[in-house]
C-alpha cells in the first residue's frame, strides 16, 4: 500500500509513535543551493525551477526521523554529519553514466544505522524514454537494491522527501507498504502522475 501526501515531513512524522517504521529510506535536500542548478550544462535546464526547495533539514528533523524509525538509510548524509551518530555502514552509489563528467559527481554516499560492512553499488540511471521530473531523481533500480538488501517482508517503509517517486515504484513492485510525503506541490503532482502511470502499466501484465 502506498500512503503518499503533499505535506511537510515534520507534520507527517508527528502523527506516528516511536519506532513505527521498520526502515526509513530518505533523500533530504543537501542544501547546495545554486551549486545544484549551476553545476554545468546538464543542470541548466532546471533553472526555471531553481533551488528554492533545496534547504538542508535541521536537527529537529533528524531527531524525529530517528524517533519514528527503527533503522534508517540517509542519502547525502555526508552533508549532515553534525546531526548523525557515528555510522559504521555506508553505501557508495557509483553512477557509471556520470563517469568522465567534470561538473557532476559520479558517486553518492548514504549512511545507515545497520552494523554492516560498507558497500558499493554501481547502478545506471533508469533505462527507457521516461523524462526526468526531479533534478535529484534516483533510479528505481537503486531503491529496489536497497529494499532487497535491507528490508524484510512486512516492513513498513518511510520516505520523508518523495521527490520523483522512485521509491514508491520500487515499493509497489516489491509489495512494501510505504508512507511518504512531498512538500513541493509541483513535484508531488508530477510524482503521483508517474506512479499512477507505472501502476496502471503493471496491471496490464
Tab-separated table of N, CA and C in Angstrom, residues 26 35 44 97 106 114 125 134 163 184-185:
chain	number	residue	atom	x	y	z
A	26	UNK	N	15.586	7.810	3.121
A	26	UNK	CA	15.287	9.216	2.860
A	26	UNK	C	16.400	9.877	2.044
A	35	UNK	N	24.653	25.844	-6.272
A	35	UNK	CA	25.630	24.857	-6.758
A	35	UNK	C	24.920	23.697	-7.444
A	44	UNK	N	21.454	23.164	-16.395
A	44	UNK	CA	20.933	24.478	-16.754
A	44	UNK	C	19.452	24.443	-17.089
A	97	UNK	N	27.072	6.242	-15.563
A	97	UNK	CA	26.725	7.191	-16.619
A	97	UNK	C	27.304	8.576	-16.386
A	106	UNK	N	30.184	11.375	-9.725
A	106	UNK	CA	29.818	10.026	-10.174
A	106	UNK	C	29.664	9.061	-9.005
A	114	UNK	N	22.612	0.393	10.121
A	114	UNK	CA	22.933	-1.032	10.150
A	114	UNK	C	24.403	-1.263	10.501
A	125	UNK	N	21.360	5.157	-14.471
A	125	UNK	CA	20.029	5.757	-14.466
A	125	UNK	C	19.063	4.790	-15.141
A	134	UNK	N	12.669	15.350	-11.673
A	134	UNK	CA	13.284	15.970	-10.493
A	134	UNK	C	14.786	15.991	-10.703
A	163	UNK	N	10.175	13.348	-3.657
A	163	UNK	CA	10.829	13.773	-4.892
A	163	UNK	C	10.136	13.228	-6.118
A	184	UNK	N	6.747	20.057	-1.949
A	184	UNK	CA	6.582	20.858	-3.162
A	184	UNK	C	5.399	20.329	-3.978
A	185	UNK	N	4.393	21.144	-4.195
A	185	UNK	CA	3.166	20.695	-4.866
A	185	UNK	C	3.433	20.264	-6.303
